[in-house]
Coordinates of C-alpha atoms and ligand atoms in Angstrom, one line a residue:
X1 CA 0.0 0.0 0.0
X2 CA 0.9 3.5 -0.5
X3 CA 0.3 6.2 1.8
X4 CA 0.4 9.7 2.1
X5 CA 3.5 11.5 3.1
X6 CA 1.7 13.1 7.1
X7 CA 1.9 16.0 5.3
X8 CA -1.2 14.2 3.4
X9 CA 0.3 16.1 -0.2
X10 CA 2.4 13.7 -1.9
X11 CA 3.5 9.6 -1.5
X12 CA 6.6 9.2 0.8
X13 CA 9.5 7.8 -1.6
X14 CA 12.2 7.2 0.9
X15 CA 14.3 6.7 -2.8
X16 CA 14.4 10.0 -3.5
X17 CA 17.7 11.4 -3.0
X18 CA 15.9 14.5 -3.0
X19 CA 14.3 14.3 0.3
X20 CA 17.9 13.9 2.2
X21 CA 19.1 17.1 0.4
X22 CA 18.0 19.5 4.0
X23 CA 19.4 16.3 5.9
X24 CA 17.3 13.2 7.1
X25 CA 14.1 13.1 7.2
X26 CA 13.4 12.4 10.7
X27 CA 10.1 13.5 11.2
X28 CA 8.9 11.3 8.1
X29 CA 10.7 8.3 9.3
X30 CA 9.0 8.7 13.0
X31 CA 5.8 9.0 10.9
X32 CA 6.3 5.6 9.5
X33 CA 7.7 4.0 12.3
X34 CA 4.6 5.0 13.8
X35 CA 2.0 4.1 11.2
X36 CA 3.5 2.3 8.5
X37 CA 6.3 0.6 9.9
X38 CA 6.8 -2.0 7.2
X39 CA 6.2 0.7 4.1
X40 CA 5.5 -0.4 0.4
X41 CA 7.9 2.1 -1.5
X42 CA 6.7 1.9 -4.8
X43 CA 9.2 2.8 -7.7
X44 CA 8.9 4.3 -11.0
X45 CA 12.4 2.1 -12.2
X46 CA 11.8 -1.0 -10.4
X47 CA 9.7 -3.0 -8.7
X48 CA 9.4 -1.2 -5.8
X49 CA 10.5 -2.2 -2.0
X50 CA 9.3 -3.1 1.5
X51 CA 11.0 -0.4 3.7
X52 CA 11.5 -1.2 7.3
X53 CA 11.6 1.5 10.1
X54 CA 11.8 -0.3 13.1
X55 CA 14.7 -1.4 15.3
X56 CA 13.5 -5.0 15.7
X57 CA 12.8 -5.6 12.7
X58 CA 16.2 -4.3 11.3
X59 CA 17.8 -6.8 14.1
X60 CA 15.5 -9.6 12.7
X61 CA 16.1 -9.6 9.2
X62 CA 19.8 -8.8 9.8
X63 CA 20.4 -11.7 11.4
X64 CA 18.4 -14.2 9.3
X65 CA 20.4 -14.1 5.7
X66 CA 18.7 -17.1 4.5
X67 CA 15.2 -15.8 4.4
X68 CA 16.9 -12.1 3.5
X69 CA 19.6 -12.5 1.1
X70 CA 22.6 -10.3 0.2
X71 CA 23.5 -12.0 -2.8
X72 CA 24.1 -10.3 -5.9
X73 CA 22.6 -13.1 -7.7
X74 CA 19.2 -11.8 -5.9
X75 CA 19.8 -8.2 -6.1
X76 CA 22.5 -7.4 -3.9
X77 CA 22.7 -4.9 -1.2
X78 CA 21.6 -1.7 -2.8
X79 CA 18.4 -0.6 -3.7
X80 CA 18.8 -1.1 -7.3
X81 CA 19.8 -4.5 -8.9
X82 CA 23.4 -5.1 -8.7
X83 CA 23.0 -8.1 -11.3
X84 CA 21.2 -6.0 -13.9
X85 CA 23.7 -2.7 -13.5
X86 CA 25.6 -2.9 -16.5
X87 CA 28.2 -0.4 -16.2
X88 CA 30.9 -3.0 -15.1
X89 CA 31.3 -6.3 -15.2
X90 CA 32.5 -7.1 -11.8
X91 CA 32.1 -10.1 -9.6
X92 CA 30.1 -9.8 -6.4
X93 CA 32.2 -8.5 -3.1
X94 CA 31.6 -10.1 0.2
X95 CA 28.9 -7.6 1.3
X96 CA 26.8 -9.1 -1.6
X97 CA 27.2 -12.6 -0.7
X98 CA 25.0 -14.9 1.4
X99 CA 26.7 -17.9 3.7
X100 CA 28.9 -19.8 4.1
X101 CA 30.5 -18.4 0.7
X102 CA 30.3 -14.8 2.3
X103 CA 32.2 -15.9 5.4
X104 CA 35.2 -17.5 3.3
X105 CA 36.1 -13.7 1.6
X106 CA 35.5 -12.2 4.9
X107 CA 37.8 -14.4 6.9
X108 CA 40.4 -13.0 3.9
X109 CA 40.8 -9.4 5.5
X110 CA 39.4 -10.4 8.9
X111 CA 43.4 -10.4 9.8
X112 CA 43.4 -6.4 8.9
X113 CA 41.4 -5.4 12.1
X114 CA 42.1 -8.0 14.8
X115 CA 42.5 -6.0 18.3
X116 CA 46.6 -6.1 18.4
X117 CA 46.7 -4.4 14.6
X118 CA 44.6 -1.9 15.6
X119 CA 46.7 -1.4 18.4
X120 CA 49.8 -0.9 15.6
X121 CA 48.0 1.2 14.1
X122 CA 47.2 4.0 16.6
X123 CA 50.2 5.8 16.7
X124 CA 50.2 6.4 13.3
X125 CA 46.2 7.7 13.1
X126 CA 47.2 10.0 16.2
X127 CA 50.1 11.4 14.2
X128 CA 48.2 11.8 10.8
X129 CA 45.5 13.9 12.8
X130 CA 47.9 16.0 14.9
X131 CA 49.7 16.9 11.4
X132 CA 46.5 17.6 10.0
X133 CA 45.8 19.9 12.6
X134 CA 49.0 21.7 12.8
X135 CA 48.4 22.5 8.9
X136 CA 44.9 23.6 9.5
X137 CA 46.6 26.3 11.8
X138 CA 49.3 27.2 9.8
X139 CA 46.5 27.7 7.4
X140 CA 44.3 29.9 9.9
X141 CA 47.7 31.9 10.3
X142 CA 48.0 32.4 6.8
X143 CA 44.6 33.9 6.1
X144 CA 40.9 34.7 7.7
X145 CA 39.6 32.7 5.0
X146 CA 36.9 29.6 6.7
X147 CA 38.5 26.7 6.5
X148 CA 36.7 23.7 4.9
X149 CA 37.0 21.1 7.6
X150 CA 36.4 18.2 5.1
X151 CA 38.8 18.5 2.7
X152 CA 41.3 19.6 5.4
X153 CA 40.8 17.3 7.6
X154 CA 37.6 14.3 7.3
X155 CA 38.3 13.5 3.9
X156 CA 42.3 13.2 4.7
X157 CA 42.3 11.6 8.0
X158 CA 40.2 8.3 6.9
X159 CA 41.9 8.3 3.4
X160 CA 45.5 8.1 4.9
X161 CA 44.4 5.2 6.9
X162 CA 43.1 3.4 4.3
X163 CA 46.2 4.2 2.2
X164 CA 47.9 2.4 5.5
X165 CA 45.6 -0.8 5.2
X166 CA 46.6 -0.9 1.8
X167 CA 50.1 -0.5 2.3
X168 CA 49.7 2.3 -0.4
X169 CA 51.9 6.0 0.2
X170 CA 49.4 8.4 1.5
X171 CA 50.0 10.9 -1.7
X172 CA 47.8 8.2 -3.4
X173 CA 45.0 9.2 -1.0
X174 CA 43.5 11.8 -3.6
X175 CA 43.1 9.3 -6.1
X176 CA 40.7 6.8 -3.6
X177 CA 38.9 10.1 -2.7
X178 CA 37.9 10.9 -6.2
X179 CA 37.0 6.8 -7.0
X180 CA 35.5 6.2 -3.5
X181 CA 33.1 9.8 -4.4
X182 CA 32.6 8.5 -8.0
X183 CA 31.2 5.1 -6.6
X184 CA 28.5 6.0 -4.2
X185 CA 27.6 9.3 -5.5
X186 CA 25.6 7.9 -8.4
X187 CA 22.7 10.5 -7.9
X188 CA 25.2 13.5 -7.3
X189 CA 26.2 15.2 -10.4
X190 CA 29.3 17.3 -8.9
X191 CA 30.5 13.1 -7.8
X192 CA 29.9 11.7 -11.0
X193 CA 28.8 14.0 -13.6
X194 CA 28.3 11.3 -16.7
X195 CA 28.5 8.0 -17.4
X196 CA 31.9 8.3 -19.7
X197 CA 33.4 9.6 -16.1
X198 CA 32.5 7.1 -14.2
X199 CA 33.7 4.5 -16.8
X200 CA 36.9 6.6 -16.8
X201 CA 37.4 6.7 -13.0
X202 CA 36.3 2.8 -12.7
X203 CA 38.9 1.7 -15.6
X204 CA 41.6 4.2 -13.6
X205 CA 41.3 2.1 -10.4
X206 CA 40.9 -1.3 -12.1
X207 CA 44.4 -0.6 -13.5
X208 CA 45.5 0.8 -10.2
X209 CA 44.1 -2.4 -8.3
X210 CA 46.0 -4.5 -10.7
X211 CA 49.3 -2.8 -10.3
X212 CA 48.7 -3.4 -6.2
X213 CA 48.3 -6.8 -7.4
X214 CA 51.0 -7.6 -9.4
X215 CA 53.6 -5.9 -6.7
X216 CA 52.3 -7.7 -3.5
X217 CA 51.9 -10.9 -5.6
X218 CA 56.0 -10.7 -5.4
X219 CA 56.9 -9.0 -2.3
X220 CA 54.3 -9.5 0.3
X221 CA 53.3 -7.5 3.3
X222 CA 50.7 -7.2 5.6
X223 CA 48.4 -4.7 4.2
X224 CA 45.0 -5.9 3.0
X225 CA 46.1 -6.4 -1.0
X226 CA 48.6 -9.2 0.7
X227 CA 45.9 -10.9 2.6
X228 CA 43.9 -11.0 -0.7
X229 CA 46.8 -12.1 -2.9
X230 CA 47.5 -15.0 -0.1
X231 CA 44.3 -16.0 0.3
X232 CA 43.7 -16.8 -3.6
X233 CA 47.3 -18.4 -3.4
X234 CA 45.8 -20.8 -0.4
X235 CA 42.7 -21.8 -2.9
X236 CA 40.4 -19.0 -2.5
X237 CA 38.7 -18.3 -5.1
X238 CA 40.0 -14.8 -6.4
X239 CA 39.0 -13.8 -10.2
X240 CA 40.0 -10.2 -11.2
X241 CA 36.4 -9.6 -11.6
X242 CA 36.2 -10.4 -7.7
X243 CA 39.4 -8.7 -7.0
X244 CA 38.8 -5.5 -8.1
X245 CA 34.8 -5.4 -6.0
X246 CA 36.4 -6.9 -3.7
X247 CA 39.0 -3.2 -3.1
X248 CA 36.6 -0.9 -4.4
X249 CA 34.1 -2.1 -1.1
X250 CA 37.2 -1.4 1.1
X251 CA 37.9 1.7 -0.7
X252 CA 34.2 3.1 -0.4
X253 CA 33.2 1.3 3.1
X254 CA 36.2 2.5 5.0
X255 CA 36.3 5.6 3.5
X256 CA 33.2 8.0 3.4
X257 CA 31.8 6.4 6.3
X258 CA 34.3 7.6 8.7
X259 CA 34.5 11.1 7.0
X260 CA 31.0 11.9 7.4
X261 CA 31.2 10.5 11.0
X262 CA 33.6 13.1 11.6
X263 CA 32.0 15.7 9.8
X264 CA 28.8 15.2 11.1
X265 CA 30.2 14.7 14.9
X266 CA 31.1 18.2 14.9
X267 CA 27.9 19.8 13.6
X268 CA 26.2 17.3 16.2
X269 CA 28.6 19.2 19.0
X270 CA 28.2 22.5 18.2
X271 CA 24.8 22.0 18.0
X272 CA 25.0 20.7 21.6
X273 CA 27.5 22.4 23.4
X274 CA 26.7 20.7 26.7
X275 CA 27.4 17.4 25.4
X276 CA 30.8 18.9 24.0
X277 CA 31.7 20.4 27.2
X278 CA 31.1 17.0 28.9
X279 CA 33.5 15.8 26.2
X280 CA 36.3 18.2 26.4
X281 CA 35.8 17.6 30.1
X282 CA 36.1 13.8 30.5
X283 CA 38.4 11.5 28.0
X284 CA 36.4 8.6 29.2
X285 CA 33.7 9.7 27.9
X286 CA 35.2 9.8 24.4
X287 CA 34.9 5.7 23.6
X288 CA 30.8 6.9 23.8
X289 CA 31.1 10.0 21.6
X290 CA 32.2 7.9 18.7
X291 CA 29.7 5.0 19.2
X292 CA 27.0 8.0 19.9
X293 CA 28.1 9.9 16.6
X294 CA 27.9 6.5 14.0
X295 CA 24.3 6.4 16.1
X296 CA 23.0 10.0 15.7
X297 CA 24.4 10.5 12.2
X298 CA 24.0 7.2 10.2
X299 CA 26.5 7.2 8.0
X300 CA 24.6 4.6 6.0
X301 CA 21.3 5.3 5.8
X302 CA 20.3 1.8 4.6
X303 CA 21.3 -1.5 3.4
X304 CA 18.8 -3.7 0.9
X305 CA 18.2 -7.7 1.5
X306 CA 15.7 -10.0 -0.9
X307 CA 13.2 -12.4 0.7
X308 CA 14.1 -15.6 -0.4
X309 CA 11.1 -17.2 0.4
X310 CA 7.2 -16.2 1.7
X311 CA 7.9 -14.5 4.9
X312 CA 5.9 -12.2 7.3
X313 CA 7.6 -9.2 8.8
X314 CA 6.1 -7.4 12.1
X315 CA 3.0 -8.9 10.5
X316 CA 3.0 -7.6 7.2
X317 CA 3.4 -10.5 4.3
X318 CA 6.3 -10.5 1.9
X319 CA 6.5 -12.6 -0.8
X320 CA 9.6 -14.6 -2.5
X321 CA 11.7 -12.3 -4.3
X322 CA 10.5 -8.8 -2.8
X323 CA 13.2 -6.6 -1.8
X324 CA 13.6 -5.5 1.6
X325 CA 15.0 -2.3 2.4
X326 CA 16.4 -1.6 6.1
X327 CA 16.2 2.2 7.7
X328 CA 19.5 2.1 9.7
X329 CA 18.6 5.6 9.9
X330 CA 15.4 5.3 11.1
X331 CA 16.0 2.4 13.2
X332 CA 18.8 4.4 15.1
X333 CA 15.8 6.5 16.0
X334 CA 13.4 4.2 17.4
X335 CA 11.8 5.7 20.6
X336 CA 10.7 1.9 21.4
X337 CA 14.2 1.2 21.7
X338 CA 16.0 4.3 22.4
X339 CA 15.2 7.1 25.2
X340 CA 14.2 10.0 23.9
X341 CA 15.9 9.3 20.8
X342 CA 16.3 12.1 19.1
X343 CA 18.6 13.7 21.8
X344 CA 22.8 13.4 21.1
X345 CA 23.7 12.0 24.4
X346 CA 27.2 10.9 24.8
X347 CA 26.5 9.3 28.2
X348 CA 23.9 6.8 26.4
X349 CA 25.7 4.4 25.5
X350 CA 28.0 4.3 29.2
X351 CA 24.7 3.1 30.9
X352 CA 24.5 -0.8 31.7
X353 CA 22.5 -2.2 29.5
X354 CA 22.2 0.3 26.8
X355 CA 20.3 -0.7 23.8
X356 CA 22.5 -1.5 20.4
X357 CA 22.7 0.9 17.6
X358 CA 22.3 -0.4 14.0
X359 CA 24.7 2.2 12.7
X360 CA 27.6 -0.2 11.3
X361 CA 24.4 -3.0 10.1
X362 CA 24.4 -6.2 12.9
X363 CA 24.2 -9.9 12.4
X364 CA 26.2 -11.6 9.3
X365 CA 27.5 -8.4 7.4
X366 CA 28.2 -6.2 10.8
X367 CA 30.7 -3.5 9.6
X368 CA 34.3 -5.3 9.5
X369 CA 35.8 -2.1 10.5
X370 CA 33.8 -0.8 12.9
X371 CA 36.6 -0.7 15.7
X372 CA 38.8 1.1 13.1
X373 CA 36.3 4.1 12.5
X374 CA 35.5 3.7 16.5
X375 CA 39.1 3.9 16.9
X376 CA 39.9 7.0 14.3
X377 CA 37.1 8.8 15.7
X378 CA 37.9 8.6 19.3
X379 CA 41.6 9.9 18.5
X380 CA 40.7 12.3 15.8
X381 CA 38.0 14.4 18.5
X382 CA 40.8 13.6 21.3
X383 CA 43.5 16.1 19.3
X384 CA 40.7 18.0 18.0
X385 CA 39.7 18.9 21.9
X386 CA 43.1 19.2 22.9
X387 CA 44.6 21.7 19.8
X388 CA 41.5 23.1 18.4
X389 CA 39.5 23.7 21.5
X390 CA 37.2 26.5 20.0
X391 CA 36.4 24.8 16.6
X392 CA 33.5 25.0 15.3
X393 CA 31.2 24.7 12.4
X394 CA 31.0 28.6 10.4
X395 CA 28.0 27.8 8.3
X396 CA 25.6 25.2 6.7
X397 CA 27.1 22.3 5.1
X398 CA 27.5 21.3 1.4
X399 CA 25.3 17.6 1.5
X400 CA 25.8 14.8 -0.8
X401 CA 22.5 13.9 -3.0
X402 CA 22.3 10.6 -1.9
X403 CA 19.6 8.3 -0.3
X404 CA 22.5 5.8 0.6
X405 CA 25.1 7.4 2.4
X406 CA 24.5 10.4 4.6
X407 CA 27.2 12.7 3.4
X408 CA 28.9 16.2 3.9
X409 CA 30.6 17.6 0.9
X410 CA 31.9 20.6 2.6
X411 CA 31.4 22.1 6.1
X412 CA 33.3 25.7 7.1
X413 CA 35.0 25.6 10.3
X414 CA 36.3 28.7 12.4
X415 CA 38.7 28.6 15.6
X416 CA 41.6 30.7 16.7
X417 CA 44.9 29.8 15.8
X418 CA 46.6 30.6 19.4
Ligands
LIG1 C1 31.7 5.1 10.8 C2 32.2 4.4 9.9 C3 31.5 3.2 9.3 C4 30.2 2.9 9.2 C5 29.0 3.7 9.7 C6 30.1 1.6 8.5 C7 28.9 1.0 8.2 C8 28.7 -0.3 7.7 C9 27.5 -1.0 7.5 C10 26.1 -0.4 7.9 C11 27.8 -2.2 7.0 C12 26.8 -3.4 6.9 C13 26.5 -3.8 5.4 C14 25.3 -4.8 5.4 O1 24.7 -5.2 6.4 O2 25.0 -5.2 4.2 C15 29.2 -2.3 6.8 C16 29.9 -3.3 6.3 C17 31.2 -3.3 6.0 N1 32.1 -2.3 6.4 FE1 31.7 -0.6 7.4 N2 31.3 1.2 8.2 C18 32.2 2.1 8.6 C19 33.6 2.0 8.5 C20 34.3 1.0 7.9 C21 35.7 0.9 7.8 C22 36.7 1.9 8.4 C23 36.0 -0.2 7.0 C24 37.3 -0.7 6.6 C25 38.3 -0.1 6.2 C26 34.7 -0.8 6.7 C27 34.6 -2.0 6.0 C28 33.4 -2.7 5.9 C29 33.3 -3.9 5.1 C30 34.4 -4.7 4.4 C31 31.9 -4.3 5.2 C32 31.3 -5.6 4.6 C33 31.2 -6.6 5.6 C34 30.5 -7.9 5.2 O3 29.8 -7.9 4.1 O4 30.6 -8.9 5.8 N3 33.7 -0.1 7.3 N4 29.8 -1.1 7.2

């Protein structure tokens, strides 16, 4: 069924890259939650979608990937049909596969984010945001000018870690910007302004992947290209087609995620400066910022599943072969699950007990790198506290058109350079 937006002027179409334009629609999504909360999206370029608003019923179908079904073979994870895009030829990634195939390519990079590599890896994050910073000021020194805090310090700071995973130098981080923003911004002209760019940029990093390849395939390390190149050695199987989805999910996943994370924390501060006083106040407290931020913001707004056979959700019937479209977004703000849910609170997540965001997915695809972004996000607002201690957002910020990821294009910044 479709229903009126609450407005009662026009159908909701939660596809509409449109409507996340002003930022997410939170009132619409509480609207649904309440009313509709297992919504028939209708589309006008496919077959339409069964969009899910709730918190349990995200938890439910996440955790059931035989019923709900990643596989690209059955649609994949985005909205539109991965097996009937035709602008490249690539092999499905792990995020749209089903088990046990799906745990075999995860178990390849698993090795990337154990607990003790993270721990490796600290020193280096801290350093890449304290020399990020120290530009930033040299750059406040140098003129009055706002500083865009994205592309001096969001967009940088997560693409020089990846460049780390990847065992890549860090000048090669403008190239995975530009592929990483040509891959998910599909509906955003300034990201991907025509088709014969996007074929440009894809053929660019294909021949980029394959160079990765061909040097790790002779002197190993133990960046993630390694793990992949040894795993296919050990029997995996590894075609170039699955390769190369296999590092442009790394590049995108680990990439604008964390940069709109740290965007978006910021905004989310200033526009509650008690909860960045509490902050700046208490270190402790800065574990629960990050896990508070992926909540609040929803980086991803949604993944897609396909029901692989007759099914009810919350009581609604779904039949064998619908697609299934889960809210992370709207989930995160479920007032059945979440105390007044619409309120950044750093402390929520301290409190025994404390209900599970959906922010980085849950059950068989949970985010691989979820301690890494916890991780760069804890030490990125640590040095931001301690050498920026007056930053703050200087006007609106520039948003990707996008109904998939929440993003910030650009977001001026003031402070004062000491
Ligand atoms: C705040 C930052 C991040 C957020 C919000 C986020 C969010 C997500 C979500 C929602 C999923 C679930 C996909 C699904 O259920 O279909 C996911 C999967 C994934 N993420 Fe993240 N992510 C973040 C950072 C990262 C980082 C830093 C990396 C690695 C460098 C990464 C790598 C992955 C991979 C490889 C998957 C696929 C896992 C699978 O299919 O088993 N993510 N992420």
């Amino acid at each position: 069924m479709t229903v009126q937006a609450h407005g009662g002027l026009r159908p909701i179409d939660l596809k509409d890259p449109d409507l996340y334009q002003p930022g997410v629609p939170h009132e619409t999504f509480a609207w649904l939650r309440a009313n509709h909360p297992v919504y028939w999206n209708p589309e006008t370029d496919g077959a339409g979608f069964w969009a899910l608003t709730r918190h349990a019923d995200v938890m439910a179908v996440s955790t059931d990937p035989a019923t709900f079904s990643s596989a690209r073979s059955n649609g994949g994870h985005r909205i539109f049909n991965e097996n009937e895009f035709t602008e490249t030829d690539m092999e499905a990634s792990m995020i749209s596969m089903d088990p046990p195939t799906h745990v075999d390519y995860r178990r390849m990079v698993m090795g990337g984010f154990t607990p003790p590599r993270l721990r490796d890896m600290e020193a280096g994050i801290r350093q890449r945001a304290v020399n990020l910073i120290e530009a930033m000021i040299e750059a406040r020194r140098a003129s009055d000018a706002p500083i865009d805090f994205v592309s001096a310090f969001s967009a940088p700071y997560a693409i020089q870690t990846l460049a780390e995973l990847f065992g890549v130098p860090e000048s090669d981080g403008d190239k995975l910007f530009e592929w990483s923003n040509t891959v998910v911004g599909e509906d955003d002209p300034e990201c991907r302004s025509s088709r014969e760019f996007m074929e440009r940029s894809m053929g660019e990093m294909a021949m980029y992947a394959m160079g990765l390849w061909q040097a790790r395939s002779g002197a190993p390390g133990g960046d993630l290209i390694s793990m992949l190149v040894k795993a296919a050695e050990d029997g995996t199987e590894m075609s170039l087609p699955r390769y190369l989805s296999t590092f442009i999910l790394l590049v995108v996943a680990g990439n604008e995620t964390t940069r709109n994370s740290i965007s978006g924390g910021l905004i989310a501060l200033d526009e509650n400066p008690e909860q960045r006083e509490a902050a700046m106040a208490d270190p402790a407290l800065l574990p629960h910022l990050a896990q508070e931020i992926v909540r609040y913001i929803s980086p991803v707004l949604h993944m897609r599943r396909t029901a692989t056979r007759d099914v009810e959700i919350g009581g609604q019937p779904i039949r064998k072969g619908d697609k299934v479209v889960m809210w992370y977004a709207s989930a995160n703000r479920d007032d059945s699950v979440f105390e007044a849910p619409h309120r950044f609170d750093i402390t929520r997540t301290s409190r025994p007990g404390a209900p599970k965001h959906v922010g980085f997915g849950f059950g068989e695809h949970v985010c691989l790198g979820q301690r890494l972004a916890e991780l760069q996000l804890r030490v990125a607002y640590e040095e931001l506290f301690a050498r920026l201690p007056d930053l703050r957002p200087a006007g609106a910020p520039r948003r990707l058109r996008s109904n998939f990821i929440n993003g910030i294009k650009s977001l001026p910044v003031t402070f004062s350079a000491g």
